[in-house]
Amino acid sequence: NAGVTQTPKFQVLKTGQSMTLQCAQDMNHNSMYWYRQDPGMGLRLIYYSASEGTTDKGEVPNGYNVSRLNKREFSLRLESAAPSQTSVYFCASSESGTSGSKQFFGPGTRLTVL
Amino acid sequence: ILNVEQSPQSLHVQEGDSTNFTCSFPSSNFYALHWYRWETAKSPEALFVMTLNGDEKKKGRISATLNTKEGYSYLYIKGSQPEDSATYLCASPRLGSARQLTFGSGTQLTVLP
């Protein structure tokens, strides 16, 4: 099992450009998450999908959109990138959307917006 | 406590020492407390998920305790080894949203050989 995979690993964008970060899991998990990680701060939840067909905002959703394409895949889109979105992005999945379900993380995407 | 807070921010210990660090979280409407281990250049990996007051979990030389009434959890490492060097994160659901985890900033542990 590959677990949680993310593409790309690295990306450099110019301000105003758009891009989509891809995430897939092969553990048949119901819930998937997108986090961002910035120096000196903990992981912050951007969006999550408790189950296929549903998505909800997290702590820092502004500037992002998500799509739960199917049970395996959850993508994060930046419509018009800004320097404040320079960060490392992690996708995660869990068996259920309840708080007692441990999360499995992907390797991360390092995004720089110039 | 309104957020998840961890202390200390960083810690250096000698190989063989035992160590512990703290996670504080909002004690009202408690659902669960997670501990993750995050090695440099890797992704966070779950250690424990604890849900009951008084819970104790153990995995090898690492153990954790939980006090939901006062809102804290301790992570202990017995006989630290260089391979234990990592950032240890704790997380608990946000107030008002049981599904959304709030992560602390982590304790960065360095074990010196």
Short mmCIF file of C-alpha atoms in Angstrom, two decimals:
data_model
loop_
_atom_site.label_atom_id
_atom_site.label_comp_id
_atom_site.label_asym_id
_atom_site.label_seq_id
_atom_site.Cartn_x
_atom_site.Cartn_y
_atom_site.Cartn_z
CA ASN A 1 0.00 0.00 0.00
CA ALA A 2 1.26 3.46 -0.92
CA GLY A 3 -0.80 5.09 1.86
CA VAL A 4 -1.38 8.78 1.13
CA THR A 5 0.31 10.22 -1.95
CA GLN A 6 0.57 13.86 -3.01
CA THR A 7 1.63 15.55 -6.22
CA PRO A 8 3.60 17.61 -6.92
CA LYS A 9 6.35 17.52 -4.26
CA PHE A 10 7.54 21.04 -5.05
CA GLN A 11 5.99 23.96 -6.93
CA VAL A 12 6.90 27.58 -7.57
CA LEU A 13 4.14 29.93 -8.70
CA LYS A 14 3.92 33.59 -9.53
CA THR A 15 1.35 35.77 -7.79
CA GLY A 16 -2.02 35.36 -9.49
CA GLN A 17 -1.34 31.95 -11.01
CA SER A 18 -3.58 29.02 -10.22
CA MET A 19 -2.78 25.42 -9.47
CA THR A 20 -4.27 22.23 -8.06
CA LEU A 21 -2.61 20.00 -5.49
CA GLN A 22 -3.55 16.36 -5.83
CA CYS A 23 -3.98 13.83 -3.04
CA ALA A 24 -4.93 10.16 -3.15
CA GLN A 25 -5.21 7.40 -0.54
CA ASP A 26 -5.46 3.66 -1.00
CA MET A 27 -6.57 2.71 2.53
CA ASN A 28 -10.32 2.93 1.79
CA HIS A 29 -10.61 5.78 4.29
CA ASN A 30 -13.78 7.81 4.46
CA SER A 31 -12.34 11.14 5.56
CA MET A 32 -9.65 13.31 4.02
CA TYR A 33 -8.02 16.60 5.06
CA TRP A 34 -5.83 19.40 3.78
CA TYR A 35 -3.46 21.19 6.18
CA ARG A 36 -0.85 23.86 5.80
CA GLN A 37 2.27 24.10 7.93
CA ASP A 38 4.12 27.37 8.48
CA PRO A 39 7.24 27.99 10.58
CA GLY A 40 6.46 28.43 14.27
CA MET A 41 2.87 27.37 13.83
CA GLY A 42 1.19 24.03 14.15
CA LEU A 43 -0.57 22.30 11.30
CA ARG A 44 -3.69 24.29 10.41
CA LEU A 45 -6.71 22.72 8.76
CA ILE A 46 -7.76 24.30 5.46
CA TYR A 47 -10.63 22.02 4.38
CA TYR A 48 -11.77 18.53 5.13
CA SER A 49 -14.12 15.95 3.69
CA ALA A 50 -15.80 13.75 6.28
CA SER A 51 -17.10 11.40 3.59
CA GLU A 52 -17.36 11.15 -0.17
CA GLY A 53 -19.57 13.93 -1.48
CA THR A 54 -19.10 16.30 1.46
CA THR A 55 -16.60 19.05 2.16
CA ASP A 56 -16.32 21.57 4.99
CA LYS A 57 -14.19 24.58 5.82
CA GLY A 58 -11.47 24.32 8.38
CA GLU A 59 -9.62 27.01 10.27
CA VAL A 60 -8.00 28.79 7.28
CA PRO A 61 -10.12 28.23 4.12
CA ASN A 62 -9.80 31.65 2.46
CA GLY A 63 -8.15 31.53 -0.96
CA TYR A 64 -8.68 27.80 -1.41
CA ASN A 65 -11.24 25.43 -2.91
CA VAL A 66 -11.44 21.66 -2.68
CA SER A 67 -12.98 18.79 -4.59
CA ARG A 68 -13.61 15.29 -3.27
CA LEU A 69 -13.43 13.61 -6.64
CA ASN A 70 -14.22 10.13 -5.31
CA LYS A 71 -13.48 8.16 -2.17
CA ARG A 72 -9.76 7.99 -2.98
CA GLU A 73 -9.00 11.51 -4.18
CA PHE A 74 -9.19 14.97 -2.61
CA SER A 75 -7.74 17.97 -4.43
CA LEU A 76 -6.91 21.47 -3.24
CA ARG A 77 -7.07 24.39 -5.66
CA LEU A 78 -5.52 27.82 -5.40
CA GLU A 79 -7.40 30.04 -7.86
CA SER A 80 -5.15 33.10 -7.61
CA ALA A 81 -2.02 32.39 -5.61
CA ALA A 82 -0.68 34.98 -3.16
CA PRO A 83 2.70 35.11 -1.37
CA SER A 84 0.85 34.45 1.93
CA GLN A 85 0.04 30.99 0.57
CA THR A 86 3.73 30.02 0.52
CA SER A 87 3.72 27.00 2.80
CA VAL A 88 4.06 23.25 3.03
CA TYR A 89 0.75 21.52 2.33
CA PHE A 90 -0.12 18.14 3.81
CA CYS A 91 -2.97 15.89 2.86
CA ALA A 92 -4.21 13.35 5.40
CA SER A 93 -6.87 10.67 5.64
CA SER A 94 -8.62 8.78 8.42
CA GLU A 95 -10.94 5.82 8.58
CA SER A 96 -13.78 7.98 9.89
CA GLY A 97 -14.38 11.67 10.41
CA THR A 98 -14.69 11.36 14.17
CA SER A 99 -12.07 12.95 16.39
CA GLY A 100 -10.98 9.57 17.75
CA SER A 101 -9.74 8.33 14.37
CA LYS A 102 -6.01 8.71 13.82
CA GLN A 103 -4.88 10.50 10.70
CA PHE A 104 -2.38 9.29 8.11
CA PHE A 105 -0.36 11.97 6.37
CA GLY A 106 1.09 12.28 2.89
CA PRO A 107 4.67 13.43 2.19
CA GLY A 108 3.71 17.09 1.66
CA THR A 109 3.92 19.65 -1.15
CA ARG A 110 6.28 22.59 -0.72
CA LEU A 111 4.74 25.61 -2.47
CA THR A 112 6.46 28.93 -3.02
CA VAL A 113 4.52 31.91 -4.38
CA LEU A 114 6.69 34.74 -5.69
CA ILE B 1 -6.84 27.10 27.82
CA LEU B 2 -8.44 28.01 24.48
CA ASN B 3 -5.86 26.43 22.18
CA VAL B 4 -3.59 23.41 22.20
CA GLU B 5 -0.26 24.33 23.77
CA GLN B 6 2.90 22.28 24.09
CA SER B 7 5.94 22.71 26.28
CA PRO B 8 8.80 22.90 26.11
CA GLN B 9 9.26 24.16 22.55
CA SER B 10 12.54 22.27 22.24
CA LEU B 11 14.56 19.86 24.33
CA HIS B 12 18.06 18.37 24.13
CA VAL B 13 18.80 15.21 26.09
CA GLN B 14 21.65 12.73 26.25
CA GLU B 15 21.27 9.21 24.90
CA GLY B 16 19.87 7.01 27.65
CA ASP B 17 18.07 9.82 29.49
CA SER B 18 14.35 9.63 30.08
CA THR B 19 12.30 12.67 29.23
CA ASN B 20 8.77 13.96 29.13
CA PHE B 21 6.82 16.84 27.69
CA THR B 22 3.38 18.36 28.09
CA CYS B 23 0.34 19.07 25.97
CA SER B 24 -2.41 21.33 27.34
CA PHE B 25 -5.81 21.48 25.69
CA PRO B 26 -9.31 22.85 26.34
CA SER B 27 -10.89 20.57 28.93
CA SER B 28 -14.50 21.51 28.18
CA ASN B 29 -16.32 19.26 25.67
CA PHE B 30 -13.36 16.93 25.38
CA TYR B 31 -13.45 14.37 22.56
CA ALA B 32 -9.95 13.04 21.97
CA LEU B 33 -6.24 13.80 22.24
CA HIS B 34 -3.80 12.75 19.53
CA TRP B 35 0.00 12.43 19.66
CA TYR B 36 2.06 12.39 16.45
CA ARG B 37 5.77 11.97 15.82
CA TRP B 38 7.29 14.01 13.00
CA GLU B 39 10.79 13.25 11.82
CA THR B 40 12.67 15.74 9.68
CA ALA B 41 11.91 15.38 5.94
CA LYS B 42 9.10 12.92 6.65
CA SER B 43 5.41 13.31 7.40
CA PRO B 44 3.69 13.15 10.80
CA GLU B 45 2.97 9.63 12.04
CA ALA B 46 0.33 8.79 14.64
CA LEU B 47 1.55 7.50 18.00
CA PHE B 48 -1.58 7.49 20.13
CA VAL B 49 -5.20 8.56 20.16
CA MET B 50 -6.59 8.86 23.67
CA THR B 51 -10.23 9.38 24.53
CA LEU B 52 -10.81 8.51 28.21
CA ASN B 53 -9.75 10.35 31.33
CA GLY B 54 -6.93 8.42 32.98
CA ASP B 55 -6.03 6.67 29.71
CA GLU B 56 -2.46 5.42 29.47
CA LYS B 57 -1.01 4.23 26.18
CA LYS B 58 2.36 2.61 25.50
CA LYS B 59 4.35 1.86 22.36
CA GLY B 60 7.81 0.48 23.05
CA ARG B 61 9.71 3.05 25.11
CA ILE B 62 7.11 5.77 24.52
CA SER B 63 4.06 6.19 26.72
CA ALA B 64 1.38 8.82 27.25
CA THR B 65 -1.12 9.73 29.95
CA LEU B 66 -4.29 11.79 29.79
CA ASN B 67 -6.10 14.02 32.29
CA THR B 68 -9.25 15.39 30.65
CA LYS B 69 -10.54 17.12 33.79
CA GLU B 70 -7.55 19.45 34.00
CA GLY B 71 -6.79 19.44 30.26
CA TYR B 72 -3.29 17.98 29.93
CA SER B 73 -1.44 15.00 28.54
CA TYR B 74 2.15 13.91 29.15
CA LEU B 75 4.34 12.05 26.67
CA TYR B 76 7.22 10.05 28.20
CA ILE B 77 10.22 8.56 26.46
CA LYS B 78 12.26 6.09 28.50
CA GLY B 79 15.95 5.64 27.70
CA SER B 80 16.02 8.09 24.76
CA GLN B 81 17.87 7.02 21.62
CA PRO B 82 19.15 9.21 18.74
CA GLU B 83 16.40 7.77 16.52
CA ASP B 84 13.84 9.33 18.89
CA SER B 85 14.92 12.76 17.66
CA ALA B 86 11.83 14.30 16.09
CA THR B 87 9.11 16.86 16.67
CA TYR B 88 6.24 15.53 18.78
CA LEU B 89 2.85 17.05 18.05
CA CYS B 90 -0.35 16.82 20.01
CA ALA B 91 -3.80 17.68 18.69
CA SER B 92 -7.32 17.96 20.01
CA PRO B 93 -10.60 18.93 18.33
CA ARG B 94 -11.41 22.61 18.02
CA LEU B 95 -13.99 24.01 20.40
CA GLY B 96 -17.33 23.68 18.68
CA SER B 97 -16.16 21.22 16.04
CA ALA B 98 -15.47 17.64 17.07
CA ARG B 99 -14.24 16.74 13.57
CA GLN B 100 -11.54 19.40 13.22
CA LEU B 101 -8.22 18.85 14.96
CA THR B 102 -6.21 21.78 16.32
CA PHE B 103 -2.50 20.99 16.50
CA GLY B 104 0.01 22.37 18.96
CA SER B 105 3.29 23.82 17.69
CA GLY B 106 5.18 20.75 18.82
CA THR B 107 8.13 19.86 21.04
CA GLN B 108 11.35 19.37 19.09
CA LEU B 109 13.42 16.64 20.76
CA THR B 110 17.10 16.15 19.99
CA VAL B 111 18.82 13.12 21.51
CA LEU B 112 22.60 13.53 21.59
CA PRO B 113 24.75 10.39 21.26
#
